[in-house]
Coordinates of C-alpha atoms in Angstrom, one line a residue:
X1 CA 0.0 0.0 0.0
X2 CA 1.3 3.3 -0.9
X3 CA 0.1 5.0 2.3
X4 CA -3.1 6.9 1.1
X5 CA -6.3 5.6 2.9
X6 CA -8.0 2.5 1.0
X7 CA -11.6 4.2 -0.3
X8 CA -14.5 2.1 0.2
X9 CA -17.3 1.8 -2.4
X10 CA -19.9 1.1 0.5
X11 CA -20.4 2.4 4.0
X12 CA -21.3 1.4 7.2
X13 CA -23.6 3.7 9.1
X14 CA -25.5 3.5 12.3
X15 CA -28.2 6.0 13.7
X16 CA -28.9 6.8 17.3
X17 CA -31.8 8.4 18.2
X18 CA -30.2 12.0 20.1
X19 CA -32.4 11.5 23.9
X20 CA -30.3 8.3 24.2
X21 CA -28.0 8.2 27.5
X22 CA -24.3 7.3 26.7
X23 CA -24.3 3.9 28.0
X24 CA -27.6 3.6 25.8
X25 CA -25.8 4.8 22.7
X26 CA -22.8 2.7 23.3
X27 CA -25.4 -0.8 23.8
X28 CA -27.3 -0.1 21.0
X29 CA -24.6 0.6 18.8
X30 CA -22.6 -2.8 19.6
X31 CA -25.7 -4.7 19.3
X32 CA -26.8 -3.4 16.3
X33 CA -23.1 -3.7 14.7
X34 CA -22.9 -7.3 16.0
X35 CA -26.4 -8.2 13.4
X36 CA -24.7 -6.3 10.5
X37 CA -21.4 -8.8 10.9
X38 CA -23.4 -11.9 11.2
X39 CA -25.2 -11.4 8.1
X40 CA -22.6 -9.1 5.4
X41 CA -19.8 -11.5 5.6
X42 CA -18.1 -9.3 3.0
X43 CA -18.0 -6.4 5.3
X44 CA -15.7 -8.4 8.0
X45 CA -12.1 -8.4 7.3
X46 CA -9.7 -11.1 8.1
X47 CA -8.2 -12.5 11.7
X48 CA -5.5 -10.2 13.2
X49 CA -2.3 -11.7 14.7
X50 CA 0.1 -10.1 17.2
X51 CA 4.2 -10.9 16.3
X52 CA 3.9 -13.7 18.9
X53 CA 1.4 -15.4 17.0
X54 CA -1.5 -14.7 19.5
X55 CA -5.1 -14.7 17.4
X56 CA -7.3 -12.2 17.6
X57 CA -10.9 -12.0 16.2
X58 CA -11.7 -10.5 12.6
X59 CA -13.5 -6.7 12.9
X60 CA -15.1 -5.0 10.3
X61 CA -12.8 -4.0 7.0
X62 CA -13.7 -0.3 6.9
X63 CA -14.9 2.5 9.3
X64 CA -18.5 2.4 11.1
X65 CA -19.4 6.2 10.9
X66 CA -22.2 7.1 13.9
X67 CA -24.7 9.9 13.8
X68 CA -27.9 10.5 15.9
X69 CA -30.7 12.4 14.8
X70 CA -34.2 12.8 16.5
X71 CA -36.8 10.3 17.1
X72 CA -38.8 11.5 14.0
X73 CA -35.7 11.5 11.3
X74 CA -34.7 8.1 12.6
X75 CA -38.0 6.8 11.7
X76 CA -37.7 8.3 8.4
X77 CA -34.2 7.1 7.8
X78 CA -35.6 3.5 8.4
X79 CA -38.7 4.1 6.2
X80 CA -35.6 5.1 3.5
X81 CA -33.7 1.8 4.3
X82 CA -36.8 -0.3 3.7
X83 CA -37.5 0.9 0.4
X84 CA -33.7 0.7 -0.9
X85 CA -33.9 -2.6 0.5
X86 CA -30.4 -2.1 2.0
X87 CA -29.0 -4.8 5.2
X88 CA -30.4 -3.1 8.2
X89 CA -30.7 -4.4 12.1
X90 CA -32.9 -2.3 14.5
X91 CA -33.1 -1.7 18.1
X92 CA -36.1 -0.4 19.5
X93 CA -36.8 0.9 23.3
X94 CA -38.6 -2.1 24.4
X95 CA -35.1 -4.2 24.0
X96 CA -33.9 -2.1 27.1
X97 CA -36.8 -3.9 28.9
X98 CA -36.0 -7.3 28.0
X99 CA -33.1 -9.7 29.3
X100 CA -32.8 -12.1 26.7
X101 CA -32.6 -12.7 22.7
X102 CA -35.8 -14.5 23.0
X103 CA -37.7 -12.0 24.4
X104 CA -36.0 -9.0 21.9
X105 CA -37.2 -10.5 18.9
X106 CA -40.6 -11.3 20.4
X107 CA -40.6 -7.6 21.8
X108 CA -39.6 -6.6 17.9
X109 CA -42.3 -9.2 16.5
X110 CA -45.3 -7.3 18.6
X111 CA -44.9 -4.2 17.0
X112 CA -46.2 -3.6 13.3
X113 CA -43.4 -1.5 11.3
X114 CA -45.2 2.1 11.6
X115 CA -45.2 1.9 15.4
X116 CA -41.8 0.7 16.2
X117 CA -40.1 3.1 18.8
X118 CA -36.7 2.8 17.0
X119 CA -33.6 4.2 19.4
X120 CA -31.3 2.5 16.8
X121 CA -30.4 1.7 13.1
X122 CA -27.6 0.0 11.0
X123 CA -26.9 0.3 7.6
X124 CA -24.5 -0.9 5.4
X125 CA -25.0 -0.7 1.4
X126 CA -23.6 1.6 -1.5
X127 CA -22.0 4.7 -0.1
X128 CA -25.1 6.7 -2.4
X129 CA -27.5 4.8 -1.2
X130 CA -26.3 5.0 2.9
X131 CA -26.1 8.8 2.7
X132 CA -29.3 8.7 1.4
X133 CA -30.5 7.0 4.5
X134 CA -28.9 8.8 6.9
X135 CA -30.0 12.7 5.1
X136 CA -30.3 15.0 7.8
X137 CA -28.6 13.3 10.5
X138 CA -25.1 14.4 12.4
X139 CA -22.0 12.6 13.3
X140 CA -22.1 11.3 16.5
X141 CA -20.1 14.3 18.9

């Protein structure tokens, strides 16, 4: 590599709602990450290794850029994911209720997709197509 910063194609975006509390926005955003790297394989890079041969776990190949944005863009942001059709995981307030995966996808199952009380989304997709989703929203501070 000639030392200029590899360009991706596609991004990786999540969106907090803003009314979050820090440990909230930092809980959310792992989760939702964890559902984008369980499902994209292409957007997990390879294993890491330390010069004494230790293994460490693969992470994603490219940045995850946060924003937030209020509770009414994030809905909009989703309503813009669903109709691109672009890999997407969720996280809604009820999940900070529940203690279990069980009971987070039945607490996401409940809810018809108007009505869901989003805190969280995650995006990845053609860099066109993310900004498009996440129009109006900030960076994270």
């Amino acid at each position: 590599m000639d030392g200029q910063p590899l360009r991706f194609d596609t991004k990786i975006a999540v969106l907090l709602r803003d009314d979050l509390a820090p440990w909230q926005r930092l809980n959310v955003t792992s989760f939702l990450v964890s559902g984008l790297g369980s499902q994209v394989p292409e957007v997990v890079g390879a294993p890491y290794e330390d010069a004494d041969g230790i293994a460490y776990l693969p992470m994603f190949r490219q940045p995850v850029l946060v924003f937030e944005a209020t509770k009414e863009a994030l809905k909009a942001a989703h309503t813009r994911t669903l109709t691109r059709a672009l890999p997407r995981a969720i996280f809604t307030a009820d999940l900070f209720s529940t203690g279990n995966d069980t009971d987070n996808r039945a607490a996401v199952r409940a809810v018809p997709t108007a009505d869901l009380d989003l805190v969280g989304l995650a995006v990845y997709g053609p860099k066109g197509g993310v900004d498009k989703v996440v129009k109006g929203a900030r960076m994270h501070p």
